[in-house]
Amino acid sequence: MSNLDIQSLRAHRCSPLRLLTALFMVVAMMLPSSAFASEGGEKEKSLDVKGIMFEHLGDAYGWEVPFSHTSRIPLPVIVRAEDHSWHSFSSADLTELTEHDGHKALEPVVKTIDRDGKTYSFLIAHVSTHKDKVVQIFPLSEADQKDLDAKLAEVRKTGAEDLGAQVIDGYVYYDGQYYREYRPLDLSITKNVAALFIAVVLVLLMVFGLVRYYRRNGLRAPRKGMGFFEMLVGFVYYDTIKAALGAKTPKFAPYLLTVFFFILVMNLVGLIVIFPGGANLTGNIAVTLVLALCTFVVTNIFGTKHYWKEIFWPDVPMFLKCPLPIMQLIEVFGIFTKPAALCVRLFANMMGGHMIVITLTMLIFILGAFGAAVVGTTTVVSVLFTIFMLLLDVLVSFIQAYVFTLLSALFISMAQVSEEEHHAKEDKGDAALEKRDLEQLHAQKEVLAKEAASVDFK
């Protein structure tokens, strides 16, 4: 075979990525006939887009198995009952696989525990103010029944027709009847909690792996993945943290580096659709709020006297701070708006990215009822846009981790300025202004001298 034929074969050879993409498109084009159209011309089933989206974005007591909506990896449930007794059991005991008209689904069931002559019943509430949370349920007493009837009568006044499945405060509706509910103290290992543990383990493996490498090899630069990790450490330390904190970098660098890699790992793991990925951690405002509170605590606990002096007695005209504390209120309000901005920025960006990817993927199934021609075109467009958004989310994962770390470093540096440094910066600024004014004055003199010389010549 000639060299030209070999080059031609290499040029037309499909890479594994192209082959996988083409296979996915073919399978997706075949989905409408199997996923939406039932045999024998039965009515097509509607797709619960909202349920699928919130199932992915929200937390759960079990971890979804890839490509299956009826299988879960069980996780431990740990709750404290109304009488302060603790109970632990598997999340698989709270659900049961049922089949109706050929459609399989997970339905909630009551987990009953007998201990010391008492019976404890737990349930994942659906029709309740504590939706999708584990609650303890009790049969209705006479007083409970009267209270429930009164609340149902209030609901009846609003014109609600189905009084058998209404959300009533203090009660849960299950299997055709109401029970009194109690929301126990819940320390369960949910999907998000398990994902947090996984992210912590991955960060520790990366950090201690780099430390172990330098202990074995001295100052020789690492290569491949460890080299990329070292490059990130150097970039964040020297170009971000040290640029903002200067001589105080060693004091705060451990916290800021931990925050950067923890957020980065959570972002990247969340983009993986199979276990141990898929948990939307940074798209959960509770997680980003805790991270922002950590920066808030570090900023204000280690703040200098001059930092607090500028908050409660800033260098502004007297009428702005006394007798009405206008500037003090603004400065105190600013203490809380900084961590709020950190929290909302990270949460909104990561949540938005996940929602866009899910929406683009769901377009394939939403438009499946319009025929093979429409769904074929939609599949190609959706797959291309989904791949593009996933690649963009990888970039956003790095950017959001960097922005959170950079802003945290800036907030901490603003709280570390001493009074001497503040006055030195002011003096330096005044000297710079004087130098600029002198340069402008000399330039004006030169222009006037040239104009005078031109007049004398004429």
Short mmCIF file of C-alpha atoms in Angstrom, two decimals:
data_model
loop_
_atom_site.label_atom_id
_atom_site.label_comp_id
_atom_site.label_asym_id
_atom_site.label_seq_id
_atom_site.Cartn_x
_atom_site.Cartn_y
_atom_site.Cartn_z
CA MET A 1 0.00 0.00 0.00
CA SER A 2 1.40 3.40 -0.99
CA ASN A 3 2.05 6.27 1.41
CA LEU A 4 -0.78 8.21 -0.27
CA ASP A 5 -3.27 5.43 0.53
CA ILE A 6 -2.12 5.25 4.15
CA GLN A 7 -2.47 9.02 4.58
CA SER A 8 -5.93 8.84 3.01
CA LEU A 9 -7.00 6.15 5.46
CA ARG A 10 -5.65 8.12 8.39
CA ALA A 11 -7.48 11.24 7.22
CA HIS A 12 -10.80 9.39 7.06
CA ARG A 13 -10.30 7.35 10.22
CA CYS A 14 -12.89 8.21 12.91
CA SER A 15 -11.61 9.13 16.34
CA PRO A 16 -13.27 7.52 19.39
CA LEU A 17 -14.88 10.86 20.29
CA ARG A 18 -16.46 11.25 16.86
CA LEU A 19 -17.62 7.65 16.88
CA LEU A 20 -19.17 8.06 20.33
CA THR A 21 -20.91 11.28 19.31
CA ALA A 22 -22.33 9.68 16.17
CA LEU A 23 -23.54 6.66 18.14
CA PHE A 24 -25.23 8.92 20.69
CA MET A 25 -27.03 10.82 17.90
CA VAL A 26 -28.28 7.60 16.32
CA VAL A 27 -29.54 6.25 19.64
CA ALA A 28 -31.18 9.58 20.51
CA MET A 29 -32.97 9.64 17.14
CA MET A 30 -34.42 6.22 17.96
CA LEU A 31 -35.63 7.30 21.41
CA PRO A 32 -39.02 8.78 20.46
CA SER A 33 -40.32 5.46 19.19
CA SER A 34 -39.37 3.66 22.39
CA ALA A 35 -39.64 6.33 25.05
CA PHE A 36 -42.77 8.17 24.01
CA ALA A 37 -44.85 5.98 21.71
CA SER A 38 -46.27 2.95 23.43
CA GLU A 39 -47.10 -0.28 21.67
CA GLY A 40 -50.51 -0.79 20.11
CA GLY A 41 -51.12 2.92 19.46
CA GLU A 42 -51.62 3.78 23.12
CA LYS A 43 -51.49 7.40 24.28
CA GLU A 44 -47.99 8.82 24.52
CA LYS A 45 -46.67 9.52 27.94
CA SER A 46 -45.77 13.06 28.91
CA LEU A 47 -42.26 13.88 30.07
CA ASP A 48 -41.95 15.39 33.53
CA VAL A 49 -39.27 17.95 32.65
CA LYS A 50 -39.69 19.89 35.89
CA GLY A 51 -39.38 16.75 37.99
CA ILE A 52 -36.26 15.55 36.15
CA MET A 53 -34.63 18.98 36.41
CA PHE A 54 -35.24 19.43 40.13
CA GLU A 55 -34.26 15.81 40.77
CA HIS A 56 -30.84 16.56 39.30
CA LEU A 57 -30.39 20.00 40.85
CA GLY A 58 -31.78 19.15 44.28
CA ASP A 59 -30.61 16.98 47.14
CA ALA A 60 -31.84 13.43 47.80
CA TYR A 61 -31.54 10.57 50.29
CA GLY A 62 -30.19 8.28 47.58
CA TRP A 63 -27.77 8.64 44.67
CA GLU A 64 -29.27 8.16 41.21
CA VAL A 65 -27.88 5.31 39.15
CA PRO A 66 -26.89 6.56 35.66
CA PHE A 67 -29.50 6.14 32.91
CA SER A 68 -32.10 4.85 35.38
CA HIS A 69 -34.85 6.76 37.19
CA THR A 70 -35.88 3.80 39.33
CA SER A 71 -32.54 2.74 40.85
CA ARG A 72 -30.76 4.48 43.72
CA ILE A 73 -27.51 3.93 45.58
CA PRO A 74 -28.72 3.82 49.21
CA LEU A 75 -27.30 6.23 51.76
CA PRO A 76 -27.58 6.22 55.58
CA VAL A 77 -30.51 8.07 57.17
CA ILE A 78 -29.81 9.40 60.70
CA VAL A 79 -32.69 11.14 62.51
CA ARG A 80 -33.72 12.05 66.05
CA ALA A 81 -37.35 11.23 66.85
CA GLU A 82 -39.82 13.32 68.83
CA ASP A 83 -38.83 11.62 72.10
CA HIS A 84 -35.13 12.46 71.40
CA SER A 85 -34.19 8.88 70.52
CA TRP A 86 -31.79 8.41 67.60
CA HIS A 87 -32.48 6.07 64.69
CA SER A 88 -30.35 5.02 61.73
CA PHE A 89 -31.37 3.00 58.68
CA SER A 90 -30.86 2.79 54.92
CA SER A 91 -32.61 5.19 52.56
CA ALA A 92 -33.66 2.14 50.51
CA ASP A 93 -36.15 1.32 53.31
CA LEU A 94 -38.08 4.53 52.53
CA THR A 95 -38.91 3.70 48.90
CA GLU A 96 -40.37 0.78 46.99
CA LEU A 97 -40.33 -0.02 43.28
CA THR A 98 -43.87 -0.27 41.91
CA GLU A 99 -45.24 -0.88 38.43
CA HIS A 100 -48.47 0.62 37.01
CA ASP A 101 -49.52 -0.01 33.41
CA GLY A 102 -46.01 -1.10 32.51
CA HIS A 103 -44.47 2.05 34.01
CA LYS A 104 -42.03 1.55 36.89
CA ALA A 105 -41.62 4.18 39.58
CA LEU A 106 -40.26 4.59 43.10
CA GLU A 107 -43.00 5.20 45.64
CA PRO A 108 -42.52 6.30 49.27
CA VAL A 109 -43.19 3.70 51.98
CA VAL A 110 -43.30 3.91 55.76
CA LYS A 111 -40.22 2.70 57.64
CA THR A 112 -41.33 1.21 60.98
CA ILE A 113 -38.92 0.61 63.87
CA ASP A 114 -39.89 -1.18 67.10
CA ARG A 115 -37.72 -0.31 70.09
CA ASP A 116 -38.32 -0.54 73.84
CA GLY A 117 -42.00 -1.20 73.37
CA LYS A 118 -42.47 1.83 71.12
CA THR A 119 -43.17 2.01 67.41
CA TYR A 120 -41.47 4.71 65.33
CA SER A 121 -42.71 5.42 61.80
CA PHE A 122 -40.73 7.50 59.28
CA LEU A 123 -41.66 8.60 55.78
CA ILE A 124 -40.35 10.77 52.95
CA ALA A 125 -43.13 13.34 52.80
CA HIS A 126 -44.60 14.35 49.43
CA VAL A 127 -47.84 16.17 50.30
CA SER A 128 -46.50 18.18 53.21
CA THR A 129 -44.82 21.45 54.12
CA HIS A 130 -41.66 19.33 54.48
CA LYS A 131 -41.76 17.97 50.93
CA ASP A 132 -39.08 15.40 50.08
CA LYS A 133 -37.82 15.37 53.68
CA VAL A 134 -37.93 12.54 56.21
CA VAL A 135 -40.68 13.09 58.79
CA GLN A 136 -41.97 11.05 61.71
CA ILE A 137 -45.69 10.29 61.42
CA PHE A 138 -48.34 9.55 64.06
CA PRO A 139 -51.97 8.39 63.82
CA LEU A 140 -54.46 11.20 64.38
CA SER A 141 -55.86 11.66 67.88
CA GLU A 142 -59.23 13.30 68.54
CA ALA A 143 -57.58 16.69 69.07
CA ASP A 144 -55.54 16.25 65.89
CA GLN A 145 -58.66 15.32 63.91
CA LYS A 146 -60.50 18.44 65.11
CA ASP A 147 -57.54 20.63 64.24
CA LEU A 148 -57.25 19.00 60.82
CA ASP A 149 -60.99 19.45 60.12
CA ALA A 150 -60.73 23.14 61.02
CA LYS A 151 -57.77 23.64 58.67
CA LEU A 152 -59.52 21.72 55.88
CA ALA A 153 -62.58 23.96 56.36
CA GLU A 154 -60.34 26.99 55.86
CA VAL A 155 -58.99 25.42 52.68
CA ARG A 156 -62.55 24.74 51.50
CA LYS A 157 -63.31 28.45 51.70
CA THR A 158 -60.60 29.13 49.12
CA GLY A 159 -62.46 27.01 46.56
CA ALA A 160 -60.10 24.03 46.52
CA GLU A 161 -61.88 20.97 45.19
CA ASP A 162 -59.58 18.08 46.10
CA LEU A 163 -59.46 18.22 49.91
CA GLY A 164 -57.91 14.77 50.10
CA ALA A 165 -54.40 15.84 49.01
CA GLN A 166 -53.94 19.36 50.32
CA VAL A 167 -50.76 20.59 52.02
CA ILE A 168 -51.83 21.21 55.63
CA ASP A 169 -49.34 22.62 58.12
CA GLY A 170 -48.47 20.01 60.74
CA TYR A 171 -49.88 17.07 58.76
CA VAL A 172 -48.75 14.80 55.95
CA TYR A 173 -51.00 13.08 53.40
CA TYR A 174 -50.06 9.50 52.57
CA ASP A 175 -51.92 6.49 51.18
CA GLY A 176 -55.34 8.16 51.23
CA GLN A 177 -55.27 9.62 54.75
CA TYR A 178 -53.62 12.26 56.91
CA TYR A 179 -51.09 11.73 59.70
CA ARG A 180 -49.63 14.13 62.20
CA GLU A 181 -46.03 14.82 61.28
CA TYR A 182 -42.93 15.79 63.21
CA ARG A 183 -39.80 17.02 61.45
CA PRO A 184 -36.92 15.31 63.27
CA LEU A 185 -33.38 16.55 63.61
CA ASP A 186 -31.91 15.16 60.41
CA LEU A 187 -28.19 14.29 60.20
CA SER A 188 -28.54 11.97 57.23
CA ILE A 189 -25.77 11.45 54.70
CA THR A 190 -27.62 12.79 51.67
CA LYS A 191 -26.29 12.97 48.12
CA ASN A 192 -24.82 16.44 48.64
CA VAL A 193 -23.19 15.47 51.94
CA ALA A 194 -21.64 12.37 50.36
CA ALA A 195 -20.42 14.51 47.43
CA LEU A 196 -18.81 16.92 49.90
CA PHE A 197 -16.90 14.04 51.46
CA ILE A 198 -15.79 12.90 48.01
CA ALA A 199 -14.62 16.41 47.10
CA VAL A 200 -12.66 16.66 50.38
CA VAL A 201 -10.98 13.31 49.74
CA LEU A 202 -10.01 14.34 46.18
CA VAL A 203 -8.50 17.64 47.37
CA LEU A 204 -6.54 15.85 50.10
CA LEU A 205 -5.22 13.28 47.60
CA MET A 206 -4.07 16.07 45.27
CA VAL A 207 -2.39 18.11 48.00
CA PHE A 208 -0.68 15.26 49.82
CA GLY A 209 0.31 13.74 46.48
CA LEU A 210 2.22 16.92 45.60
CA VAL A 211 3.79 17.06 49.08
CA ARG A 212 4.87 13.42 48.82
CA TYR A 213 6.38 14.08 45.37
CA TYR A 214 8.59 16.91 46.65
CA ARG A 215 9.69 14.86 49.64
CA ARG A 216 10.86 12.09 47.30
CA ASN A 217 12.26 14.14 44.43
CA GLY A 218 13.42 17.38 46.02
CA LEU A 219 13.01 20.51 43.88
CA ARG A 220 12.69 18.65 40.58
CA ALA A 221 9.59 19.90 38.75
CA PRO A 222 6.76 17.36 38.44
CA ARG A 223 5.22 16.44 35.09
CA LYS A 224 1.82 15.60 33.59
CA GLY A 225 -1.12 15.94 35.97
CA MET A 226 0.97 16.75 39.03
CA GLY A 227 2.79 19.41 37.04
CA PHE A 228 -0.51 21.03 36.07
CA PHE A 229 -1.59 20.98 39.72
CA GLU A 230 1.70 22.63 40.77
CA MET A 231 1.18 25.29 38.11
CA LEU A 232 -2.27 26.08 39.55
CA VAL A 233 -0.83 26.31 43.07
CA GLY A 234 1.87 28.72 41.91
CA PHE A 235 -0.58 30.82 39.91
CA VAL A 236 -3.05 31.18 42.78
CA TYR A 237 -0.33 31.76 45.40
CA TYR A 238 1.92 34.25 43.61
CA ASP A 239 -0.37 36.00 41.12
CA THR A 240 -3.53 36.15 43.23
CA ILE A 241 -2.97 35.82 46.96
CA LYS A 242 0.48 37.39 47.26
CA ALA A 243 -0.46 40.23 44.92
CA ALA A 244 -3.31 41.16 47.29
CA LEU A 245 -1.85 40.37 50.73
CA GLY A 246 1.87 40.97 50.29
CA ALA A 247 3.86 40.12 53.43
CA LYS A 248 0.81 38.62 55.15
CA THR A 249 0.39 35.94 52.48
CA PRO A 250 1.73 33.00 54.57
CA LYS A 251 -0.93 33.68 57.21
CA PHE A 252 -3.94 33.43 54.89
CA ALA A 253 -2.64 31.39 51.93
CA PRO A 254 -3.61 27.98 53.41
CA TYR A 255 -7.24 29.03 53.72
CA LEU A 256 -7.42 30.70 50.31
CA LEU A 257 -5.70 27.82 48.49
CA THR A 258 -8.05 25.36 50.19
CA VAL A 259 -11.07 27.41 49.11
CA PHE A 260 -9.86 27.59 45.50
CA PHE A 261 -9.24 23.87 45.03
CA PHE A 262 -12.31 22.85 47.03
CA ILE A 263 -14.59 24.97 44.84
CA LEU A 264 -12.79 23.85 41.68
CA VAL A 265 -13.14 20.16 42.51
CA MET A 266 -16.82 20.58 43.44
CA ASN A 267 -17.48 22.40 40.16
CA LEU A 268 -15.74 19.81 38.00
CA VAL A 269 -17.16 16.77 39.80
CA GLY A 270 -20.64 18.27 39.44
CA LEU A 271 -20.28 18.19 35.65
CA ILE A 272 -19.78 14.41 35.65
CA VAL A 273 -23.09 12.66 35.05
CA ILE A 274 -22.21 9.33 36.68
CA PHE A 275 -21.23 8.38 40.22
CA PRO A 276 -19.29 9.87 42.02
CA GLY A 277 -20.29 12.96 40.08
CA GLY A 278 -23.62 14.57 39.37
CA ALA A 279 -24.19 16.36 42.68
CA ASN A 280 -24.89 20.05 42.15
CA LEU A 281 -22.90 21.29 45.16
CA THR A 282 -21.95 24.82 44.14
CA GLY A 283 -25.44 25.20 42.68
CA ASN A 284 -26.75 24.70 46.23
CA ILE A 285 -26.99 28.04 48.00
CA ALA A 286 -26.44 26.39 51.40
CA VAL A 287 -22.94 25.27 50.31
CA THR A 288 -21.96 28.63 48.83
CA LEU A 289 -23.36 30.41 51.91
CA VAL A 290 -21.10 28.40 54.22
CA LEU A 291 -18.07 29.19 52.03
CA ALA A 292 -18.95 32.89 52.06
CA LEU A 293 -19.41 32.79 55.85
CA CYS A 294 -15.90 31.32 56.19
CA THR A 295 -14.48 34.32 54.33
CA PHE A 296 -16.67 36.62 56.45
CA VAL A 297 -15.30 35.12 59.68
CA VAL A 298 -11.66 35.20 58.54
CA THR A 299 -12.01 38.80 57.32
CA ASN A 300 -13.56 40.19 60.49
CA ILE A 301 -11.87 38.06 63.15
CA PHE A 302 -8.40 39.00 61.90
CA GLY A 303 -9.33 42.58 61.00
CA THR A 304 -6.99 45.28 62.34
CA LYS A 305 -7.92 48.19 64.62
CA HIS A 306 -7.75 50.59 61.70
CA TYR A 307 -10.24 48.41 59.79
CA TRP A 308 -12.80 48.65 62.59
CA LYS A 309 -12.01 52.33 63.11
CA GLU A 310 -12.84 53.03 59.45
CA ILE A 311 -16.17 51.24 59.93
CA PHE A 312 -17.35 52.96 63.10
CA TRP A 313 -15.53 56.32 62.71
CA PRO A 314 -14.50 56.76 59.05
CA ASP A 315 -12.46 59.71 57.72
CA VAL A 316 -15.40 61.67 56.31
CA PRO A 317 -16.93 65.08 57.15
CA MET A 318 -18.49 65.17 60.61
CA PHE A 319 -22.06 65.76 59.42
CA LEU A 320 -21.95 62.35 57.65
CA LYS A 321 -21.22 60.43 60.87
CA CYS A 322 -22.63 62.57 63.66
CA PRO A 323 -25.29 63.10 64.99
CA LEU A 324 -26.85 60.70 62.43
CA PRO A 325 -24.56 57.69 61.89
CA ILE A 326 -25.06 57.61 58.13
CA MET A 327 -21.62 56.38 57.14
CA GLN A 328 -21.46 53.91 60.03
CA LEU A 329 -24.67 52.27 58.84
CA ILE A 330 -23.37 52.09 55.28
CA GLU A 331 -20.07 50.55 56.39
CA VAL A 332 -21.75 47.98 58.65
CA PHE A 333 -24.12 47.10 55.83
CA GLY A 334 -21.09 46.64 53.56
CA ILE A 335 -19.64 44.06 55.96
CA PHE A 336 -22.56 41.75 55.14
CA THR A 337 -22.99 42.59 51.46
CA LYS A 338 -19.48 41.34 50.60
CA PRO A 339 -20.05 37.71 51.65
CA ALA A 340 -23.57 37.89 50.20
CA ALA A 341 -22.07 38.81 46.83
CA LEU A 342 -19.64 35.89 47.06
CA CYS A 343 -22.47 33.50 47.89
CA VAL A 344 -24.92 34.60 45.20
CA ARG A 345 -22.32 34.96 42.42
CA LEU A 346 -21.02 31.39 42.76
CA PHE A 347 -24.50 29.91 43.28
CA ALA A 348 -26.16 31.71 40.34
CA ASN A 349 -23.42 30.97 37.82
CA MET A 350 -23.14 27.26 38.57
CA MET A 351 -26.90 26.74 38.93
CA GLY A 352 -27.51 28.54 35.62
CA GLY A 353 -24.95 26.37 33.82
CA HIS A 354 -26.53 23.13 35.04
CA MET A 355 -30.04 24.29 34.13
CA ILE A 356 -29.00 25.23 30.58
CA VAL A 357 -27.33 21.85 29.99
CA ILE A 358 -30.36 19.95 31.31
CA THR A 359 -32.77 22.07 29.25
CA LEU A 360 -30.80 21.49 26.05
CA THR A 361 -30.75 17.76 26.70
CA MET A 362 -34.47 17.64 27.47
CA LEU A 363 -35.26 19.31 24.13
CA ILE A 364 -34.52 15.98 22.45
CA PHE A 365 -37.29 14.26 24.42
CA ILE A 366 -39.72 17.19 24.52
CA LEU A 367 -39.83 17.38 20.72
CA GLY A 368 -39.85 13.60 20.33
CA ALA A 369 -43.60 13.53 19.68
CA PHE A 370 -43.23 15.52 16.42
CA GLY A 371 -41.67 12.69 14.46
CA ALA A 372 -38.28 11.34 13.50
CA ALA A 373 -37.40 14.21 11.13
CA VAL A 374 -37.91 16.92 13.77
CA VAL A 375 -36.29 14.98 16.58
CA GLY A 376 -33.32 14.08 14.37
CA THR A 377 -32.54 17.72 13.67
CA THR A 378 -33.21 18.65 17.29
CA THR A 379 -30.90 15.89 18.50
CA VAL A 380 -27.96 17.13 16.44
CA VAL A 381 -28.46 20.75 17.54
CA SER A 382 -29.04 19.81 21.19
CA VAL A 383 -25.99 17.54 21.34
CA LEU A 384 -23.73 20.18 19.80
CA PHE A 385 -25.02 22.92 22.11
CA THR A 386 -24.80 20.60 25.12
CA ILE A 387 -21.17 19.75 24.38
CA PHE A 388 -20.43 23.44 23.89
CA MET A 389 -22.11 24.34 27.20
CA LEU A 390 -20.27 21.57 29.04
CA LEU A 391 -16.94 22.83 27.72
CA LEU A 392 -17.97 26.35 28.69
CA ASP A 393 -18.93 25.10 32.16
CA VAL A 394 -15.44 23.62 32.57
CA LEU A 395 -14.00 27.08 31.89
CA VAL A 396 -16.57 28.69 34.20
CA SER A 397 -15.61 26.20 36.93
CA PHE A 398 -12.05 27.54 36.90
CA ILE A 399 -13.17 31.15 36.60
CA GLN A 400 -15.65 30.99 39.50
CA ALA A 401 -13.12 29.30 41.79
CA TYR A 402 -10.57 31.99 40.86
CA VAL A 403 -13.02 34.88 41.30
CA PHE A 404 -14.15 33.62 44.72
CA THR A 405 -10.53 33.27 45.85
CA LEU A 406 -9.52 36.65 44.42
CA LEU A 407 -12.40 38.52 46.04
CA SER A 408 -11.79 36.74 49.35
CA ALA A 409 -8.13 37.77 49.21
CA LEU A 410 -9.11 41.38 48.45
CA PHE A 411 -11.64 41.49 51.30
CA ILE A 412 -9.07 40.07 53.72
CA SER A 413 -6.39 42.53 52.53
CA MET A 414 -8.77 45.46 53.05
CA ALA A 415 -9.16 44.35 56.67
CA GLN A 416 -5.38 44.02 57.20
CA VAL A 417 -4.30 47.59 56.48
CA SER A 418 -2.77 49.29 59.55
CA GLU A 419 -2.98 52.99 60.28
CA GLU A 420 0.69 53.53 59.36
CA GLU A 421 0.22 51.80 56.01
CA HIS A 422 -2.93 53.83 55.38
CA HIS A 423 -1.12 57.14 55.99
CA ALA A 424 1.88 55.97 53.96
CA LYS A 425 -0.43 55.26 51.00
CA GLU A 426 -2.06 58.67 51.40
CA ASP A 427 1.35 60.38 51.51
CA LYS A 428 2.48 58.40 48.48
CA GLY A 429 -0.72 59.41 46.71
CA ASP A 430 -0.18 63.08 47.62
CA ALA A 431 3.43 62.92 46.38
CA ALA A 432 2.25 61.37 43.13
CA LEU A 433 -0.30 64.17 42.71
CA GLU A 434 2.32 66.84 43.38
CA LYS A 435 4.69 65.24 40.88
CA ARG A 436 1.95 65.14 38.26
CA ASP A 437 1.07 68.81 38.90
CA LEU A 438 4.73 69.84 38.56
CA GLU A 439 5.03 67.94 35.29
CA GLN A 440 1.92 69.65 33.96
CA LEU A 441 3.27 73.06 35.07
CA HIS A 442 6.62 72.47 33.31
CA ALA A 443 4.77 71.37 30.17
CA GLN A 444 2.68 74.56 30.21
CA LYS A 445 5.83 76.66 30.65
CA GLU A 446 7.46 75.01 27.65
CA VAL A 447 4.38 75.69 25.50
CA LEU A 448 4.31 79.36 26.56
CA ALA A 449 8.04 79.71 25.86
CA LYS A 450 7.62 78.29 22.33
CA GLU A 451 4.72 80.64 21.67
CA ALA A 452 6.75 83.64 22.89
CA ALA A 453 9.72 82.68 20.69
CA SER A 454 7.47 82.38 17.64
CA VAL A 455 6.05 85.88 18.30
CA ASP A 456 9.53 87.46 18.59
CA PHE A 457 10.63 85.81 15.34
CA LYS A 458 7.66 87.27 13.45
#
